[in-house]
Coordinates of C-alpha atoms and ligand atoms in Angstrom, one line a residue:
X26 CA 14.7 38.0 27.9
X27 CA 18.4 36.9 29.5
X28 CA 18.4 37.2 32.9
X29 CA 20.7 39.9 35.0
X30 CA 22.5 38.8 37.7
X31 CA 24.3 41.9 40.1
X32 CA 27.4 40.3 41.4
X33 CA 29.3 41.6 44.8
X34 CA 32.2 40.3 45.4
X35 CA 33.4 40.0 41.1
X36 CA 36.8 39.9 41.7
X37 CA 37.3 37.3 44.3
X38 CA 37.7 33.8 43.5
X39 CA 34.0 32.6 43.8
X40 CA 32.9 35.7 41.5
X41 CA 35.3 34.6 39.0
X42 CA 33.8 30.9 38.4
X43 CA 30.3 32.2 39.3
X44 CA 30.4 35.4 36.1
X45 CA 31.5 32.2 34.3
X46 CA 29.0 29.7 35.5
X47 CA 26.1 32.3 34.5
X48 CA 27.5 33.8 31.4
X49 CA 27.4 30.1 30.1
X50 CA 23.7 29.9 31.2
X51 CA 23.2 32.8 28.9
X52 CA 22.6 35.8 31.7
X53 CA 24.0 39.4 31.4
X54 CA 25.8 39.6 34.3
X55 CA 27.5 43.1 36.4
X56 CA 29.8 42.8 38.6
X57 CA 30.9 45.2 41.6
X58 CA 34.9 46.2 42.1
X59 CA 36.2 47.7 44.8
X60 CA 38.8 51.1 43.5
X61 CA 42.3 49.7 44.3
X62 CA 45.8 51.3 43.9
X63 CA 46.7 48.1 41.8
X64 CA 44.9 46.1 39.7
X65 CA 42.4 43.6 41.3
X66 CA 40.9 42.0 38.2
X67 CA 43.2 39.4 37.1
X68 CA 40.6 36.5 38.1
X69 CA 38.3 38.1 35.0
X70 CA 40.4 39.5 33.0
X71 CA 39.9 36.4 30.4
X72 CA 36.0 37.0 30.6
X73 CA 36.1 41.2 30.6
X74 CA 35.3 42.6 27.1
X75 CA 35.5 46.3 26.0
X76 CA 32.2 47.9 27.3
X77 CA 31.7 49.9 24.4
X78 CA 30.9 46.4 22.7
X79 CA 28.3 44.2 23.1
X80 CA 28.8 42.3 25.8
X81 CA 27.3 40.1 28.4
X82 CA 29.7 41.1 31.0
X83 CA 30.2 44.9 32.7
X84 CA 32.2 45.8 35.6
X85 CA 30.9 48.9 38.2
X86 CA 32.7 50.6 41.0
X87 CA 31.2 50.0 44.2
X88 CA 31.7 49.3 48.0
X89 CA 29.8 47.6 50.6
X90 CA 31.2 49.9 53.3
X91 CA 28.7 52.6 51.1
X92 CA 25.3 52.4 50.9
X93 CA 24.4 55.0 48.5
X94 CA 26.7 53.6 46.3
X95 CA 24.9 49.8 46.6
X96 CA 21.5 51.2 46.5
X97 CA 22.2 53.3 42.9
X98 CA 23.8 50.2 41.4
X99 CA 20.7 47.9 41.9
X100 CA 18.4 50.7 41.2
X101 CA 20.5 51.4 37.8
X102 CA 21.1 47.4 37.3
X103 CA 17.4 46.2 38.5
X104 CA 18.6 42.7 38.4
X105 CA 16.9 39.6 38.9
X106 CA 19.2 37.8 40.9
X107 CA 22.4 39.1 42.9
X108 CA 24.7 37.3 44.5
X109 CA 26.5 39.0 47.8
X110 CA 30.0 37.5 48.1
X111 CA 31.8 40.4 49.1
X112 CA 33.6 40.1 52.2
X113 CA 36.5 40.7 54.2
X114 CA 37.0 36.9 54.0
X115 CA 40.3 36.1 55.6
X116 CA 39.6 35.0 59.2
X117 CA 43.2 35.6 60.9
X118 CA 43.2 39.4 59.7
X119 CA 39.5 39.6 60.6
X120 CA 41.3 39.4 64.6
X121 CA 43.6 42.3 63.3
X122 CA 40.6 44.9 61.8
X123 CA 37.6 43.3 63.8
X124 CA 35.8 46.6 63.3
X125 CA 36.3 46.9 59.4
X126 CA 35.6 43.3 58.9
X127 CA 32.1 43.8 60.5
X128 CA 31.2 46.9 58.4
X129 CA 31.7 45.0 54.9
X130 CA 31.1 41.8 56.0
X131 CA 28.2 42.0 58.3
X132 CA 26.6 45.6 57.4
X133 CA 27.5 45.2 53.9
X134 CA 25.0 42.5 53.9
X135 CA 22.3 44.6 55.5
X136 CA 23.2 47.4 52.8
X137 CA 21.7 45.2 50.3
X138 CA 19.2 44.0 51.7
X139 CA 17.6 47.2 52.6
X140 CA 18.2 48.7 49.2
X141 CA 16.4 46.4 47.8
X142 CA 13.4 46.9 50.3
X143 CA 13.8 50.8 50.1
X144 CA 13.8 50.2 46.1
X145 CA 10.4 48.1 46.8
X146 CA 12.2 45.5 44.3
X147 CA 11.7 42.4 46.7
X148 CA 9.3 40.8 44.5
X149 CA 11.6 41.0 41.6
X150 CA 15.1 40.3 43.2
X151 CA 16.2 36.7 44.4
X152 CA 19.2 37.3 46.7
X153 CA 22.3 34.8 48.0
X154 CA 24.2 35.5 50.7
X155 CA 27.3 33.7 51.2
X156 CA 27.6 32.4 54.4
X157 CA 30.0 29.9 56.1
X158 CA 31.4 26.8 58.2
X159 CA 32.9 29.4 60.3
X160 CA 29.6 30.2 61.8
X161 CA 29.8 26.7 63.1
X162 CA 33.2 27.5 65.0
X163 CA 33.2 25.5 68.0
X164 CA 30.0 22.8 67.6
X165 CA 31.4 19.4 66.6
X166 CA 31.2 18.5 63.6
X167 CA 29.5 16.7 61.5
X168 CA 27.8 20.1 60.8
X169 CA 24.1 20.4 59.7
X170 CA 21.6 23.4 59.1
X171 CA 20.4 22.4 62.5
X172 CA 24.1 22.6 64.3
X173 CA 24.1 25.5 66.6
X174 CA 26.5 28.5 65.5
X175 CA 29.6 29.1 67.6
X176 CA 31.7 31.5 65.9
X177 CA 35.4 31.6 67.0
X178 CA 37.0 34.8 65.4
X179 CA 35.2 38.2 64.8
X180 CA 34.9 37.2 60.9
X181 CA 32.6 34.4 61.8
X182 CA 30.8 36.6 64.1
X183 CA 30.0 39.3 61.6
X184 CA 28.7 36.3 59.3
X185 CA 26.3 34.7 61.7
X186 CA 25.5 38.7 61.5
X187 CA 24.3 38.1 58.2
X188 CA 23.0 34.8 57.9
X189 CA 20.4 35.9 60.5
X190 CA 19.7 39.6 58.9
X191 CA 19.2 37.9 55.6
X192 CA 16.2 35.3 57.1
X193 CA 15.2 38.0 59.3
X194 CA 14.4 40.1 55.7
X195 CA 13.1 36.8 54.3
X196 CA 10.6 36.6 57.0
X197 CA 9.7 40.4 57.8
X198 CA 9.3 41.5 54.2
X199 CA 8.8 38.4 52.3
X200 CA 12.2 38.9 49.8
X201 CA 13.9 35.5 48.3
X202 CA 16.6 35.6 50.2
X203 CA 18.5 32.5 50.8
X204 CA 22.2 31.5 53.2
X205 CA 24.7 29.1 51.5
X206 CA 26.8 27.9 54.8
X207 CA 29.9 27.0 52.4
X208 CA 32.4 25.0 53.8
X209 CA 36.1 25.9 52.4
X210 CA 36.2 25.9 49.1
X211 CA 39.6 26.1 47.2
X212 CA 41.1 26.5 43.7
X213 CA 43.9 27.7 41.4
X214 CA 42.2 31.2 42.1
X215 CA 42.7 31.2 45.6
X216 CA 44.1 34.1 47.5
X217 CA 47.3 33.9 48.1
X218 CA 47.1 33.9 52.1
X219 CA 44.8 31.0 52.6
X220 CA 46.3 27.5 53.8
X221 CA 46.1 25.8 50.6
X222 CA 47.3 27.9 48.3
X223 CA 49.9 29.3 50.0
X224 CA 51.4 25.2 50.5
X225 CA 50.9 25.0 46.9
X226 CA 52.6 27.8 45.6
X227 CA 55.4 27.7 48.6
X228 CA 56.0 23.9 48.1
X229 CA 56.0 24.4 44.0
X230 CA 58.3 27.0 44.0
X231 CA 61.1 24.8 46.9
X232 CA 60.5 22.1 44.5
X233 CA 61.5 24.3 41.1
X234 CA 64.0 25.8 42.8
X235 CA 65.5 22.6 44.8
X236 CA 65.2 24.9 48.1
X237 CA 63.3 28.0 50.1
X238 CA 61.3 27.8 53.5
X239 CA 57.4 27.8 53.9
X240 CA 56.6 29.0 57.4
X241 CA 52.6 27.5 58.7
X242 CA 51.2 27.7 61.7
X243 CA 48.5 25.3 62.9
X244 CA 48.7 22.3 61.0
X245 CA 46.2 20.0 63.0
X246 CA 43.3 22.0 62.1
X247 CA 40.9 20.0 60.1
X248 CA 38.4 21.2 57.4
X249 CA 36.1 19.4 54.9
X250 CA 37.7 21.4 51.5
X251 CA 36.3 21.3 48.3
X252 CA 36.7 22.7 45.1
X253 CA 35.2 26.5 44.1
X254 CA 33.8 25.5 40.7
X255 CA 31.3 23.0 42.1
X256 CA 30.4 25.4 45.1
X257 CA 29.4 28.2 43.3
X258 CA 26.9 25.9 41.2
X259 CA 25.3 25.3 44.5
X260 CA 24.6 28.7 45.2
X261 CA 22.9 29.2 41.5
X262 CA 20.6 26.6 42.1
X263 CA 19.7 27.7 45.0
X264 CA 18.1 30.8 44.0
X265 CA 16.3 28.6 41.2
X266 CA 14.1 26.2 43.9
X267 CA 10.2 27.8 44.5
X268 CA 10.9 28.6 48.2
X269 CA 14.1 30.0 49.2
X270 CA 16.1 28.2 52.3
X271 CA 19.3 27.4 53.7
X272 CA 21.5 25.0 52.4
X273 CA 24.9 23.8 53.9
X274 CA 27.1 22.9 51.2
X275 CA 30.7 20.9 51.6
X276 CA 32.1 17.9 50.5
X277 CA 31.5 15.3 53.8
X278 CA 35.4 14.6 54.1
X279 CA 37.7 15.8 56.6
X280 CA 41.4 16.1 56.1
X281 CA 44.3 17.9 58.5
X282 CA 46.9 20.8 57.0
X283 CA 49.4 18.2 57.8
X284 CA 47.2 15.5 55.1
X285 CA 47.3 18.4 52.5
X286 CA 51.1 19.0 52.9
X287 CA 51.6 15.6 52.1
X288 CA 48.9 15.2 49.2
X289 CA 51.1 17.8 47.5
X290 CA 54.5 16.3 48.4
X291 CA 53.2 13.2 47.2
X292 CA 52.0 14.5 43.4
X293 CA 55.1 17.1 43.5
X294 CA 57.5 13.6 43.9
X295 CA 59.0 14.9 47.1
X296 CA 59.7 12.6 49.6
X297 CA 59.8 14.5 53.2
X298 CA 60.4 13.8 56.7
X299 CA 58.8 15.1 60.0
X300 CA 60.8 15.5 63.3
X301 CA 60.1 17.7 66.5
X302 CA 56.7 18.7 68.2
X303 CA 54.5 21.7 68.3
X304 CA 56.8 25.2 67.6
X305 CA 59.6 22.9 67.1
X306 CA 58.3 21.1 64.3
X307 CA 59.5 20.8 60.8
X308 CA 59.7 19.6 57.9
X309 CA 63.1 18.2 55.6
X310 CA 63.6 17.3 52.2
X311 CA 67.0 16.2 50.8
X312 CA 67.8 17.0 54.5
X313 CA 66.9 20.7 54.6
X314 CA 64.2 22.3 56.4
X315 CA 61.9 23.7 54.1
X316 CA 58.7 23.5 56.7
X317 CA 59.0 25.4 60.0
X318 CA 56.7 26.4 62.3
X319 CA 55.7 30.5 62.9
X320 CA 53.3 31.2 65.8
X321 CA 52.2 34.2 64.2
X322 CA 50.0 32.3 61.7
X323 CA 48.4 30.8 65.2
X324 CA 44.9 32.9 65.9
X325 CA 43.4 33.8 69.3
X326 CA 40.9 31.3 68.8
X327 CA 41.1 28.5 66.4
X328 CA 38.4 26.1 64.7
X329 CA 39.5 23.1 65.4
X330 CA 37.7 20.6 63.4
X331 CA 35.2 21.4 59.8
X332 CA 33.3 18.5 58.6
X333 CA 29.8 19.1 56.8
X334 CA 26.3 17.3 56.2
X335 CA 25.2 18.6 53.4
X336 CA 22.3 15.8 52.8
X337 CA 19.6 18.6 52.1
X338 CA 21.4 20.2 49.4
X339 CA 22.3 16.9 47.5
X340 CA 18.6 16.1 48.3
X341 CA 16.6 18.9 47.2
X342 CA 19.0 21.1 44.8
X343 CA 20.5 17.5 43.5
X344 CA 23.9 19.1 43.8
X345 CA 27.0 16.9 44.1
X346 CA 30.6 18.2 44.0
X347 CA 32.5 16.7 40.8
X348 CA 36.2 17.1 42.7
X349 CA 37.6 16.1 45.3
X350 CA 40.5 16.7 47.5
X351 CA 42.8 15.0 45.3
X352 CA 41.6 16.0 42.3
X353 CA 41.5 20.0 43.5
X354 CA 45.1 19.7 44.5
X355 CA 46.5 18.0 41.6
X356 CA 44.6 21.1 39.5
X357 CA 46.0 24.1 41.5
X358 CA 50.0 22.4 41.7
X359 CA 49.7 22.0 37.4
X360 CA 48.6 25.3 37.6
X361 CA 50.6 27.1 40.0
X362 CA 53.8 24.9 38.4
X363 CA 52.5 26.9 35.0
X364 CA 52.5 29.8 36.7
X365 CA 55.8 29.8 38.4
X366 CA 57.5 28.1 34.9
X367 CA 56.0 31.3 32.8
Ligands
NAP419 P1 37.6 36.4 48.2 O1 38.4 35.7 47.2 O2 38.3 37.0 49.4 O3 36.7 37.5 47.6 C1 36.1 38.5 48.3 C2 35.5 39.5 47.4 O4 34.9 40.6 48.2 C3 36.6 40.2 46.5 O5 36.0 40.5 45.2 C4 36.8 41.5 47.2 O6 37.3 42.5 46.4 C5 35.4 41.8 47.7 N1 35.3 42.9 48.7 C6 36.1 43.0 49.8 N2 35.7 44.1 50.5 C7 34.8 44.7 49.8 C8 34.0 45.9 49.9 N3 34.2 46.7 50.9 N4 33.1 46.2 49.0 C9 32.9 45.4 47.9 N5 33.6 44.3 47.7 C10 34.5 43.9 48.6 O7 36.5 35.3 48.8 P2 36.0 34.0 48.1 O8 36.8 32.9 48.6 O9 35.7 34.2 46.7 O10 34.6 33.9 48.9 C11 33.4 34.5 48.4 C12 32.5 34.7 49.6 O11 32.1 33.5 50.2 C13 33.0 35.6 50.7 O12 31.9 36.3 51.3 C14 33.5 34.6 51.7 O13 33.5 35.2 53.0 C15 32.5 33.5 51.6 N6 33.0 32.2 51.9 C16 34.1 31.7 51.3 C17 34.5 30.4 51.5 C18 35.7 29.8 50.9 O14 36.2 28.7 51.4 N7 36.3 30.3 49.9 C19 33.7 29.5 52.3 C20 32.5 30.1 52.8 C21 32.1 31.4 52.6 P3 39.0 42.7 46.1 O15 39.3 41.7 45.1 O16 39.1 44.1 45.7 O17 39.6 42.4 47.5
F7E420 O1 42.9 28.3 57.2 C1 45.4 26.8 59.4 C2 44.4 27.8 60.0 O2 43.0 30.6 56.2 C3 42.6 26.9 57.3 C4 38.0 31.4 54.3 O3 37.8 31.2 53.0 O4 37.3 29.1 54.8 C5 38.4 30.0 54.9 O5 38.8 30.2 56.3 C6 43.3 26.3 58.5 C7 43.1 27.2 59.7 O6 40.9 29.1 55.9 C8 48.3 28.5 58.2 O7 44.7 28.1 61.3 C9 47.9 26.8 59.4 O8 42.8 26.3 60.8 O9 42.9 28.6 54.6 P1 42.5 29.2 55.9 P2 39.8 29.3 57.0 O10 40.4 30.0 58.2 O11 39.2 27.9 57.3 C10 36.1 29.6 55.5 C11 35.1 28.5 55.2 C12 35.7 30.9 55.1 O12 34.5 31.3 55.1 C13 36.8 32.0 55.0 O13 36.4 33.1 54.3 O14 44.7 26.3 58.2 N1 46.7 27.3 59.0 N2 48.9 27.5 58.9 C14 46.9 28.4 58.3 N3 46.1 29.3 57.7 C15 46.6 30.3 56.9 N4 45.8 31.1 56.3 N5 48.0 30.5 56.8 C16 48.9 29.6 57.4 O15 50.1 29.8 57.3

């Protein structure tokens, strides 16, 4: 019999490689979609087959903001595995709808869980939650499963929400429930708002062009980026040990914005110089500004430096990441040049 794995979260970037990751290992695998005004899909389009085939993959209307709605899917799905990575995941608009953020991405998590108890499927549902480095916040890195959790913005908050209401489950009523803390994980699938992509596809597009403006804001925050592909492998086997547990996954390295601008310059060819401090600060190529400075992309609070330990995971899952930062950004500037060129 193939395994069924209920994914939340489909359409985001992790959901993408993750449908693909268990579609190769031979699972049927249903993913939920949020109803928007425009399409949202585009990440699984390639993989999304007419339903009224036969087909390993099928797509369901859902939310996490409605619990009826997440309790009828897994009662209608009764999957063996599911994977909750649905969130309001952008931290600097999580300061801008604190309230909303905390409904998906904290309650959602407790809507799961507790249709799963109300079902009584614990003893036949393995769950993931998808936590994060954020959770970490202001404890100094490098960070462990034993660092204590210091969220700085009200997304991390609402995650610590969940990493705790999803061992508090595994404790109480015995489900396999287990916490990836995934530090950043990148890719050509990116949203379009977060740091890396948004240098890729800004710095490809001044260097098709042979001008435009990319404006950043902090860019001496550090973070320990690897690449989505490996990460969501992690979180598979993860739900395949004997004993579920938390597991901090992330790539040991730590790099600035700043070293990722220049990674990029570097494989793009472009040869830039810095001048000016803090708001002041820019960027020049073929002596044009093309980098300036925008305090709106500053947040309220910031997390300062990411680096992770993630000795457990290469220990007990024998999980190691194939990329690495060079090797991820190289991937998502040929892509994004494809992109831009089509
Ligand atoms: P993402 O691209 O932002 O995807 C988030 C997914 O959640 C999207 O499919 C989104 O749907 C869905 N979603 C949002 N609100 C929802 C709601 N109310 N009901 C149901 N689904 C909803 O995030 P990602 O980078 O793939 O990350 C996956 C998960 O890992 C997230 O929980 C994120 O917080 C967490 N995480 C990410 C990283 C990272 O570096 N990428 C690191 C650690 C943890 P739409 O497509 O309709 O918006
Ligand atoms: O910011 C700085 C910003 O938005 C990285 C999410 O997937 O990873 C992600 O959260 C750093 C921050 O990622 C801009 O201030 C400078 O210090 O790409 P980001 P994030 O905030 O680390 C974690 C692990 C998650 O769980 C989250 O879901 O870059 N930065 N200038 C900027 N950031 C953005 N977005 N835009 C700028 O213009």
């Amino acid at each position: 019999m193939k395994k069924i794995a209920l994914i939340f979260g489909v359409t985001g970037q992790d959901g993408a490689y993750l449908s693909k990751l268990l579609l190769k290992k031979n699972y049927v695998v249903h993913g939920i979609k949020r109803r928007s005004s425009s399409l949202n899909t585009q990440r699984i389009d390639d993989i999304y087959l007419d339903p009224h085939k036969k087909t390993n993959f099928y797509l369901h209307y859902g939310d996490l903001t409605n619990s009826l709605s997440v309790l009828k899917i897994i009662e209608k799905i009764k999957p063996n595995e599911i994977y909750n990575l649905g969130a309001q995941s952008h931290v600097g608009v999580s300061f801008d709808v604190p309230e909303y953020t905390a409904n998906v991405t904290a309650l959602g998590t407790l809507r799961i869980l507790d249709a799963i108890l109300t079902l009584k499927m614990q003893k036949k549902i393995k769950f993931y939650q998808a936590g994060t480095s954020e959770m970490f916040g202001a404890s100094k890195p490098p960070q462990s499963e034993k660092t204590l959790f210091y969220p700085r913005s009200p997304y991390g908050v609402a995650k610590v929400y969940s990493h705790w209401i999803t061992i508090n489950y595994r404790e109480a009523y015995n489900i396999f429930a287990c916490n990836g803390i995934l530090f950043n994980h990148e890719s050509p699938f990116r949203g379009e708002t977060f740091v890396t992509k948004k240098i890729v596809t800004g710095l490809c597009e001044i260097f098709l062009k042979g001008s435009g403006k990319l404006y950043l804001g902090n860019l001496y925050a550090k973070r320990d980026w690897g690449h989505a592909e490996d990460y969501v492998l992690a979180m598979w086997k993860m739900l395949q040990k004997k004993k579920p547990m938390d597991y901090v996954i992330s790539s040991g390295k730590q790099y600035t914005v700043k070293y990722f601008i220049h990674i990029v310059c570097k494989k793009l060819g472009m040869k830039i110089t810095w001048k000016g401090k803090g708001l002041n600060e820019r960027a020049y190529w073929k002596n044009k500004i093309i980098i300036s400075i925008d305090k709106r992309y500053f947040r309220p609070t910031e997390v300062t430096s990411l680096r992770g330990d993630s000795r457990k995971a290469r220990k007990e899952l024998k999980w190691k990441p194939r990329h690495n930062i060079y090797s991820l950004a190289s991937e998502m500037i040929d892509e994004e040049l494809k992109r831009i060129k089509t």
